[in-house]
Coordinates of C-alpha atoms in Angstrom, one line a residue:
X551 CA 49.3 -77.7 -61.3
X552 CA 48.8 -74.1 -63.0
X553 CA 45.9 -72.1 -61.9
X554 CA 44.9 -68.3 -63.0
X555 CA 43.1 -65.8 -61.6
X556 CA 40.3 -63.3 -63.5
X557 CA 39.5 -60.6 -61.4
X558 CA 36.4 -58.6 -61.5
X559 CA 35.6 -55.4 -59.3
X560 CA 37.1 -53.5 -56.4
X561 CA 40.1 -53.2 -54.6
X562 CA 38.7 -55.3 -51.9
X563 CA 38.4 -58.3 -54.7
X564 CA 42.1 -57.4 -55.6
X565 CA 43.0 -58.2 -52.0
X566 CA 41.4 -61.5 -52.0
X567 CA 42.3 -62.6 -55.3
X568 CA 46.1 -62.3 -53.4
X569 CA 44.8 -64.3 -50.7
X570 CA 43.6 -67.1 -52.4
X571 CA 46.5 -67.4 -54.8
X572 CA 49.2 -67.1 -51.8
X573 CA 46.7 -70.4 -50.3
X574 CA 47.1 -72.2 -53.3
X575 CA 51.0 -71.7 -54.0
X576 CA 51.5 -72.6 -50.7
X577 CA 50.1 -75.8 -51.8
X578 CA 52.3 -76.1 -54.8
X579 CA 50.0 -74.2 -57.4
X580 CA 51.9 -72.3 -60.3
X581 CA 50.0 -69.1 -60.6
X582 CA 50.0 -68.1 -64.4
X583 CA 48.2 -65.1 -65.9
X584 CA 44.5 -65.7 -67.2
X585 CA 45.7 -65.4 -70.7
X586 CA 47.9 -68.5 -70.5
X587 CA 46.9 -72.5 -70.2
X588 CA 46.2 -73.7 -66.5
X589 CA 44.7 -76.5 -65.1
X590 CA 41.9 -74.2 -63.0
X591 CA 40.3 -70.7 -63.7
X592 CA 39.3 -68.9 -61.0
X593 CA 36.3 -65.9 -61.4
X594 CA 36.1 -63.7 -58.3
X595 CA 33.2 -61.9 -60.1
X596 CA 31.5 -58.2 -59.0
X597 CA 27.5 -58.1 -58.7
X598 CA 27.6 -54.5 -57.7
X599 CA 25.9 -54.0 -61.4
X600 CA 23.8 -56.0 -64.0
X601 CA 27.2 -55.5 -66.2
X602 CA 29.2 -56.8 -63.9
X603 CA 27.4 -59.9 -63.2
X604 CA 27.3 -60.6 -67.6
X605 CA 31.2 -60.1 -67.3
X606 CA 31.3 -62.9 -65.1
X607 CA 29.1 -65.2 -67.0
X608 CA 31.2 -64.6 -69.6
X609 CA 34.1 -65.2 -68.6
X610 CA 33.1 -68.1 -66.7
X611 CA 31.7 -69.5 -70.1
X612 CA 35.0 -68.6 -72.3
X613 CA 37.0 -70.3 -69.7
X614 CA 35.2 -73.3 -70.0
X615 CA 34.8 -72.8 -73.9
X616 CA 38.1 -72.6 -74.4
X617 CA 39.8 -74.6 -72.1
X618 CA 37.3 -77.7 -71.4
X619 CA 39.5 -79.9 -69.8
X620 CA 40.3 -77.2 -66.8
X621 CA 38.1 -76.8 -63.9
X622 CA 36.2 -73.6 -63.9
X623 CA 35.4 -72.4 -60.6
X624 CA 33.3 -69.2 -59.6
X625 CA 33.8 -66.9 -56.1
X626 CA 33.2 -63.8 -55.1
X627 CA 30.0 -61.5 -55.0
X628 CA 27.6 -62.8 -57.4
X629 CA 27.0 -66.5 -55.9
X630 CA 27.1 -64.5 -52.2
X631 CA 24.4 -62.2 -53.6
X632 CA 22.6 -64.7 -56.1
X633 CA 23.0 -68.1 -55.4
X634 CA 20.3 -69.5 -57.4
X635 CA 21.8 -67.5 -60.6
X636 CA 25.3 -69.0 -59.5
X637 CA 23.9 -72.6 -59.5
X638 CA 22.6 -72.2 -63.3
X639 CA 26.2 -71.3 -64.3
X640 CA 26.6 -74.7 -65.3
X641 CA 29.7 -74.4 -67.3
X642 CA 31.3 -73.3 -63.6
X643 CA 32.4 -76.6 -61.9
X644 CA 32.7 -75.4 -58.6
X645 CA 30.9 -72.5 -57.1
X646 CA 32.0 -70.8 -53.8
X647 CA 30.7 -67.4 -51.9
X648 CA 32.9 -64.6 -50.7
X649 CA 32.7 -66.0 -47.4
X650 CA 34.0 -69.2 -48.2
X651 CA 37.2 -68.2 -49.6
X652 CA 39.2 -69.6 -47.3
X653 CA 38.0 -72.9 -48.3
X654 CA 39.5 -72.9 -52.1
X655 CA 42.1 -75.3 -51.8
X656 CA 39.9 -78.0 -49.8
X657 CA 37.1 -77.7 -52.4
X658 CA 39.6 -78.3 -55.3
X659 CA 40.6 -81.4 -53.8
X660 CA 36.9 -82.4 -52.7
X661 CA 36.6 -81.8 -56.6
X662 CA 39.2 -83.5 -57.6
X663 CA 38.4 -86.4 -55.7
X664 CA 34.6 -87.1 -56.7
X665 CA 34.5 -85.2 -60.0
X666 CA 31.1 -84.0 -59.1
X667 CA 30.0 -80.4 -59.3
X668 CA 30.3 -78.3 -55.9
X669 CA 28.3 -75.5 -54.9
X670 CA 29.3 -74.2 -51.5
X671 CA 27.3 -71.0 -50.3
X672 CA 26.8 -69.8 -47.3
X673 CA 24.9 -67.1 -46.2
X674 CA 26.5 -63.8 -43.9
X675 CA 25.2 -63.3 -40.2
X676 CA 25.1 -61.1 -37.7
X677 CA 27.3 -63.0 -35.7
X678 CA 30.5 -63.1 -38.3
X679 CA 33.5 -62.3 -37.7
X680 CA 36.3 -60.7 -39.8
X681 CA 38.0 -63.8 -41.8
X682 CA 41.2 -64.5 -40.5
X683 CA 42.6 -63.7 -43.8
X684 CA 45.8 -62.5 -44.4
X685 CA 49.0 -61.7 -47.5
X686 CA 52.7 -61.6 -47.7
X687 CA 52.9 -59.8 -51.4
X688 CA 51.1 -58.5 -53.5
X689 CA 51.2 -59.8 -57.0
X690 CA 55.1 -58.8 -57.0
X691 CA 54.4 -54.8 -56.6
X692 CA 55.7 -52.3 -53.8
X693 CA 52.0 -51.4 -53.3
X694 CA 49.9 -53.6 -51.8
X695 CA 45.9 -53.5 -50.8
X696 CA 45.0 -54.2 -47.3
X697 CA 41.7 -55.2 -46.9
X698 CA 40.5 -54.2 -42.7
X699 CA 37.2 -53.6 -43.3
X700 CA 34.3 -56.2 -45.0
X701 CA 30.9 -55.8 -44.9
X702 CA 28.2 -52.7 -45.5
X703 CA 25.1 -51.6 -43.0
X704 CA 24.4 -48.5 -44.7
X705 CA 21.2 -49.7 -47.4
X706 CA 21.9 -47.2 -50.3
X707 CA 18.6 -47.6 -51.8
X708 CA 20.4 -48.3 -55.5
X709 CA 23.3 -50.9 -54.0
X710 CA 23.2 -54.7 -53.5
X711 CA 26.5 -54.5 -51.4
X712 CA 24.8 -55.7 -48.3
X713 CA 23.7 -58.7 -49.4
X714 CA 26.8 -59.9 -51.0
X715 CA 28.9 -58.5 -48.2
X716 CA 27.1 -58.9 -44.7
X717 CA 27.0 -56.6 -41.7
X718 CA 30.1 -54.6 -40.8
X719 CA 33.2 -56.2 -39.4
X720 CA 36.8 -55.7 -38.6
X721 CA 40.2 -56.7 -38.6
X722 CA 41.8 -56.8 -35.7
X723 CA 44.5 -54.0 -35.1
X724 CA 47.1 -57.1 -34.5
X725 CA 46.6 -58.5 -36.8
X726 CA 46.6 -55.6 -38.9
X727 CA 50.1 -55.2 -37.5
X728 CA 51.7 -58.5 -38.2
X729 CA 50.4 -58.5 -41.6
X730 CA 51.8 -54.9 -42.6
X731 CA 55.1 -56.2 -41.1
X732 CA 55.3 -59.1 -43.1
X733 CA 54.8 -56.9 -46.0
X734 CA 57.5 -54.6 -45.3
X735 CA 59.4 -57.4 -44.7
X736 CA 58.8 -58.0 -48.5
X737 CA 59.8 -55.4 -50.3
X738 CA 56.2 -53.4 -50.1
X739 CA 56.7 -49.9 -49.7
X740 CA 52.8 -48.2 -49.7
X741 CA 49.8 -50.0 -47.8
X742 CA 46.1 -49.1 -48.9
X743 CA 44.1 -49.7 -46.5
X744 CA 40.9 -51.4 -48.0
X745 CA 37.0 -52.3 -47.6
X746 CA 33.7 -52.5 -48.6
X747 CA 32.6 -49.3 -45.9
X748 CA 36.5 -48.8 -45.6
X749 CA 35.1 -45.3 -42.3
X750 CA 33.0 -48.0 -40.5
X751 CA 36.6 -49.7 -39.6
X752 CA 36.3 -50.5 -35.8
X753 CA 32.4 -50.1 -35.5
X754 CA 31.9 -52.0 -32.1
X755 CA 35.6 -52.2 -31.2
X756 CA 38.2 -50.0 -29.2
X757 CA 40.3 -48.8 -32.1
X758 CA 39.3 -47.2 -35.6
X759 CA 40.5 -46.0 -39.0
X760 CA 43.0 -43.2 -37.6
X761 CA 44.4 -46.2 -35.7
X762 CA 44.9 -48.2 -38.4
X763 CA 46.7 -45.3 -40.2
X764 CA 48.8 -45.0 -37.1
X765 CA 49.9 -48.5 -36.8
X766 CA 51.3 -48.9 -40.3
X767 CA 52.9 -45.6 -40.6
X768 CA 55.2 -47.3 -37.2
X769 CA 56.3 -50.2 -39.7
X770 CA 59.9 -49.8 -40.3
X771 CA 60.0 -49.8 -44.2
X772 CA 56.7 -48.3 -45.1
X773 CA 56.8 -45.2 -46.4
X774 CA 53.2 -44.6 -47.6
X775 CA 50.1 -45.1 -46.2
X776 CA 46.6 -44.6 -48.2
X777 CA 43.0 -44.4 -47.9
X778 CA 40.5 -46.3 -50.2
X779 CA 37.2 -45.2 -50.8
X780 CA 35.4 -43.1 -47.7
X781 CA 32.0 -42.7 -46.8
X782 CA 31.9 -38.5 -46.2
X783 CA 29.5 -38.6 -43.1
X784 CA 32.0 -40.7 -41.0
X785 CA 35.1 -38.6 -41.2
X786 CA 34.6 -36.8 -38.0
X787 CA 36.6 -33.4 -36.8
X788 CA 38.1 -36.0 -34.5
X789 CA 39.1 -38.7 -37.3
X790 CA 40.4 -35.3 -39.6
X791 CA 42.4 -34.6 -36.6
X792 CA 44.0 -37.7 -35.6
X793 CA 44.5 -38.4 -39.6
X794 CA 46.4 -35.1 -40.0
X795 CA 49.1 -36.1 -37.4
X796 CA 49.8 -39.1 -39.3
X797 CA 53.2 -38.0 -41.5
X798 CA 53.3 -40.9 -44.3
X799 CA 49.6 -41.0 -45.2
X800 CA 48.9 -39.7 -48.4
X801 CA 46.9 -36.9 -48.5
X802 CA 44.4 -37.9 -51.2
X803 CA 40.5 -38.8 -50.4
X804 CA 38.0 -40.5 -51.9
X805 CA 35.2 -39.4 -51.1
X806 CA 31.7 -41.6 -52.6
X807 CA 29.8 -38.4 -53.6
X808 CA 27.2 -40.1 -55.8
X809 CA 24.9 -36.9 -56.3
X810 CA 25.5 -33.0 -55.4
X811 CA 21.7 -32.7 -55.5
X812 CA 19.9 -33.3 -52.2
X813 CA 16.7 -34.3 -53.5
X814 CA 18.6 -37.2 -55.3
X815 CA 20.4 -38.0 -52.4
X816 CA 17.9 -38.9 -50.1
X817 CA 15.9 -40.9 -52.7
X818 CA 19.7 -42.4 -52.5
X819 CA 19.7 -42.9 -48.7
X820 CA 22.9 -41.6 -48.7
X821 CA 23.1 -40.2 -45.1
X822 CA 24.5 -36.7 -45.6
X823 CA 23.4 -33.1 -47.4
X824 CA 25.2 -31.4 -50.3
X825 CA 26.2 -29.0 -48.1
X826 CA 27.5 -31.4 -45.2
X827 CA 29.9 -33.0 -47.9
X828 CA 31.3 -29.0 -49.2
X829 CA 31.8 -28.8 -45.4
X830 CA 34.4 -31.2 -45.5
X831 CA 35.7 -30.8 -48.6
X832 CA 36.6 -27.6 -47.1
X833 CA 37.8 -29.3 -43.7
X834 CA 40.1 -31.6 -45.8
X835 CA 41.3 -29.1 -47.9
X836 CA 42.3 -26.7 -45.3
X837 CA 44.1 -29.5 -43.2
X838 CA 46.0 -31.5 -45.6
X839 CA 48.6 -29.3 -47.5
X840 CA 48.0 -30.3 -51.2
X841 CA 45.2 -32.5 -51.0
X842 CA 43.3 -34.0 -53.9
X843 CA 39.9 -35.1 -53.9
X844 CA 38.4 -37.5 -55.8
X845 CA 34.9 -39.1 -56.0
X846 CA 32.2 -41.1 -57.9
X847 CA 29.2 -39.7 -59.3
X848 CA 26.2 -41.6 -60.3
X849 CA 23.8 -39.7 -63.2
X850 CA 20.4 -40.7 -63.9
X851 CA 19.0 -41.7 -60.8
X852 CA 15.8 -42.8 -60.9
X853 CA 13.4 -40.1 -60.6
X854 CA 16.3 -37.6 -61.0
X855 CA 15.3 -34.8 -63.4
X856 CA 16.9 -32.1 -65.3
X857 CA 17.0 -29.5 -63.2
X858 CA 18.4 -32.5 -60.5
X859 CA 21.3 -33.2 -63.0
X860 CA 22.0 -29.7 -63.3
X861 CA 22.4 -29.1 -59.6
X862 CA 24.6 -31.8 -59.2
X863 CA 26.3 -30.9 -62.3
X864 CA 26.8 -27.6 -60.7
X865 CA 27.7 -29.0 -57.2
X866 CA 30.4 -31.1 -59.1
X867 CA 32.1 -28.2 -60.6
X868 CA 32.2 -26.3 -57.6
X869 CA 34.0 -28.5 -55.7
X870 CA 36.7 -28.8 -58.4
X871 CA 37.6 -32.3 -57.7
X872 CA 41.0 -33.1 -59.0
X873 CA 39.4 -36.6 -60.8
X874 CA 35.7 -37.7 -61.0
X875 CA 34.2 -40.9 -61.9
X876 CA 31.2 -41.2 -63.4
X877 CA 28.5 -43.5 -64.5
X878 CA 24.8 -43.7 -65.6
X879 CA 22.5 -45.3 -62.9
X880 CA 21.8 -49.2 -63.8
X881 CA 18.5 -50.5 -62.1
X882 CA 19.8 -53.4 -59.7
X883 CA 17.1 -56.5 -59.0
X884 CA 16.8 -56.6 -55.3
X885 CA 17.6 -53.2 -54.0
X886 CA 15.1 -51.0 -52.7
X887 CA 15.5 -48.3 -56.0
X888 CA 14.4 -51.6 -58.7
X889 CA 10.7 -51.6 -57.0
X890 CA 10.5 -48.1 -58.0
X891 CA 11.3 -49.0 -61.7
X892 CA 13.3 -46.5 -64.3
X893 CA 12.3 -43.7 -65.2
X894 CA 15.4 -42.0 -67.1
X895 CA 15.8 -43.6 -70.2
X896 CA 19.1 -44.9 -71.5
X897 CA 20.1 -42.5 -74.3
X898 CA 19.5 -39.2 -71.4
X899 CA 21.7 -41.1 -69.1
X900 CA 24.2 -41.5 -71.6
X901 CA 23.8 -37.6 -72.5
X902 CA 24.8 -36.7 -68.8
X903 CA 27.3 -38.5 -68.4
X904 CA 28.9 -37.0 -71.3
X905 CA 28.3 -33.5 -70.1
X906 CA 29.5 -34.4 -66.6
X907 CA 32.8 -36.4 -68.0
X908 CA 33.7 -33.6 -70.3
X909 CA 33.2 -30.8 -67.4
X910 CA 35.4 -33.0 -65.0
X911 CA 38.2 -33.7 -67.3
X912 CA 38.3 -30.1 -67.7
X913 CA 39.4 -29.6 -64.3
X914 CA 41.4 -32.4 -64.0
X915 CA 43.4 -31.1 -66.9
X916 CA 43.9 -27.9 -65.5
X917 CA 44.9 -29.2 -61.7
X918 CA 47.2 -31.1 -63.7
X919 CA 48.3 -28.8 -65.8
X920 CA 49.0 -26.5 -62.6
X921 CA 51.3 -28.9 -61.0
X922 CA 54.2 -28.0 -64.3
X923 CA 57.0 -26.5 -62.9
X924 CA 56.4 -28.2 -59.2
X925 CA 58.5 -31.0 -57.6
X926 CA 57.0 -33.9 -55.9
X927 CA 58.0 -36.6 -54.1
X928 CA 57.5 -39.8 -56.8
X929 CA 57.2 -43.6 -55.4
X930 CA 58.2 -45.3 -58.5
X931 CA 56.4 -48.5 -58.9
X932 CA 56.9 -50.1 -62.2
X933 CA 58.8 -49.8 -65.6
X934 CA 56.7 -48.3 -68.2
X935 CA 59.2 -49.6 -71.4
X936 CA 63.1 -49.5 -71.6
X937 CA 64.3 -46.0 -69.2
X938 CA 60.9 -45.1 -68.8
X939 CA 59.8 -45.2 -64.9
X940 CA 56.6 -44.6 -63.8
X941 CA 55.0 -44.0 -60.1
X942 CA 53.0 -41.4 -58.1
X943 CA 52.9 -38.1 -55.9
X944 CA 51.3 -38.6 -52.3
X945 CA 48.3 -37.3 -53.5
X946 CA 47.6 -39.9 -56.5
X947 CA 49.4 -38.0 -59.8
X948 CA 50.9 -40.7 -62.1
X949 CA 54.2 -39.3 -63.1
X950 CA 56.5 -40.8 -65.7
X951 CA 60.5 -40.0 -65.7
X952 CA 63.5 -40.8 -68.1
X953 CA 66.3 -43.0 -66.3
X954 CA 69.3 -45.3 -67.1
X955 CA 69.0 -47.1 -64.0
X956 CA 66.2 -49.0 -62.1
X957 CA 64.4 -47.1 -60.0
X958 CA 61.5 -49.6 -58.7
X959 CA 60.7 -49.1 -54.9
X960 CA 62.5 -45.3 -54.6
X961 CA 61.2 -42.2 -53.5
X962 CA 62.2 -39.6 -55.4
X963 CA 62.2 -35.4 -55.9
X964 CA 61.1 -35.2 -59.5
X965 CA 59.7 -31.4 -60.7
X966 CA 57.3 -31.9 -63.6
X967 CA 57.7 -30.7 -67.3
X968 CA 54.6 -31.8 -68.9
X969 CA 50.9 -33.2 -68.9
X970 CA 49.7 -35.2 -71.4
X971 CA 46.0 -35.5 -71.4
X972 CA 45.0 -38.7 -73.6
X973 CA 47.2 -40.9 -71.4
X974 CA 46.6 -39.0 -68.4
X975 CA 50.5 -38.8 -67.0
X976 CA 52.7 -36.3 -65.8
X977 CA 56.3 -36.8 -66.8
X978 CA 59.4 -35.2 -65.1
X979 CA 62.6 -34.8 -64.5
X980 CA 65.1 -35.8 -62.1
X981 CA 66.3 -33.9 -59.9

């Protein structure tokens, strides 16, 4: 039997995408690519914006469209979020939550068995705990995600998260352990640590995300560790600390920004000021020897003006974060911001994020273009074409290299000759 994956969303969804398809090869399964014939499609779909959730419908609908024989099923965060939508999916022939993920394999056979449709949704608690899930690969790469963290408390007045994700919860540190050892074990050379509120690792427990850092770096045969996405108001003095005597984490942060206007970020609940995140920006900066710093930034928040833009425009620049991501605001049914309505019509949305895009990827091209002449350490990852390498610096520069021979899963000094813009890559040399 031949089933494929089609993943929507984060890195989180990456993770569990792995897990299910290590579940199902274990029972025999053939994982193909989504592209090719199989007897089941699998949708781990993203609800984290109206977009997301009409990507998953149609997929879900193409699948079925095109391959009408195969069973269609549908996980992830949109049935956790909005069941009843889910359920009117009909071309989806079996419909699972997030949660439930775990349970794949027995609902394919409960499927296969009575050929009636399954929808199997259940809703998070308070009283959940972190799913015993865990991988051995990761989709045949020397970088794997680690998810350690599920679940959000925080109520961002734009962001549906909580309800497709629960309250916060954690892996346990052993099992952390065992997990990154198995790993190593197979060839994986970098471990990014993962979640949905990655800082809130360890709320309620006796151990926390500097611990986690600190137990892969002792794996023998990792030689990277990295953060995902940060929430700025948890990394304490204390986490900066224990963080900076960690040797093999990377030193580059992501740190969700959303607005550099505080008037916008309160009508956010985002639980920090403008000048609280510069603060540690600065903090980072001055304690991780060539750190990068990345972030998101939302434009056209509801309510948020021109001179609000402008401000967080400003904000943005003045940080100089070495890559920014940004998107226009898109109202989300259920979250506290939707009652409120729109007020910032599409075509100004799309004008922002234009000016902010182009005044980011002006200072991305000049950090990058300030790195020629440098060496760096390069974990090469994949082969680009024939001789062509590519992998990345510590702190998250894609670099490309020339070479006769493989060089998959190395760590290698390379000093850099060039940046090319469009394709956003570095390419060195050898040395």
């Amino acid at each position: 039997m031949k089933a494929a994956f089609y993943t929507l969303g984060c890195k989180v969804n990456q993770y569990e995408t792995e897990y299910m398809a290590e579940l199902l090869k274990a029972a025999g399964f053939e994982i193909v690519p989504s592209n090719e014939e199989a007897d089941y499609y699998i949708v781990n779909s993203c609800t984290v914006t109206a977009t997301a959730d009409q990507k998953t419908r149609q997929n879900v609908r193409k699948f079925k469209r095109k391959h009408p024989n195969s069973t269609v099923i549908l996980t992830g965060c949109m049935p956790q979020a909005f069941p009843e939508n889910a359920k009117e999916l009909i071309e989806a022939d079996i419909v699972l939550s997030n949660k439930n993920n775990a349970d794949i394999l027995e609902l394919i056979n409960n499927y296969n068995t009575n050929r009636n449709r399954l929808i199997y949704i259940n809703k998070h608690s308070k009283n959940d705990s972190f799913d015993k899930c865990s991988i051995n690969s990761f989709s045949e790469r020397i970088r794997a995600f680690v998810k350690i963290e599920d679940g959000c408390d925080r109520y961002c007045s734009y962001c549906i998260i909580p309800m497709s994700r629960g309250f916060v919860r954690s892996k346990d540190i052993n099992d952390l352990k065992e997990e990154v050892q198995n790993l190593a074990a197979n060839g994986i050379k970098e471990i990014v640590l993962v979640g949905i509120n990655l800082s809130s690792y360890g709320k309620g427990c006796d151990y926390n995300l500097v611990d986690a850092v600190r137990v892969c770096s002792e794996i023998e045969g990792i030689k990277r560790v990295r953060l995902g996405s940060l929430e700025p108001d948890h990394i304490t003095d204390d986490v900066i600390r224990g963080l900076s005597e960690c040797d093999k984490l990377c030193e580059q942060f992501h740190l969700s920004l959303q607005s550099g206007c505080d008037k916008t970020l309160k009508e956010m609940n985002r639980h920090y000021t403008a000048a609280e995140y510069r603060e540690l920006c600065v903090k980072l900066r001055s304690n991780f020897k060539n750190a990068t710093l990345t972030t998101d930034v939302m434009v056209g928040f509801n309510n948020e003006c021109k001179e609000d833009f402008e401000e967080s425009l400003k904000f943005v620049k003045d940080i100089a974060f070495e890559k920014v991501h940004t998107f226009p605001y898109s109202e989300r049914k259920g979250t506290i911001a939707s009652k409120k309505g729109d007020s910032v019509t599409k075509e100004e949305k799309e004008r922002r994020a234009s000016i902010m895009i182009e005044e980011t990827d002006k200072i991305r091209k000049q950090y990058c273009d300030s790195l020629i002449g440098t060496n760096y350490f390069i974990l090469f990852e994949n082969q680009i074409s024939d001789g062509i390498y590519q992998g990345y610096t510590r702190n998250y520069i894609p670099v490309r290299v020339n070479s006769d021979r493989n060089l998959i899963g190395e760590e290698l000094e390379v000093k850099i000759e060039k940046y090319d813009f469009s394709s956003d890559v570095c390419f060195g040399l050898l040395l």
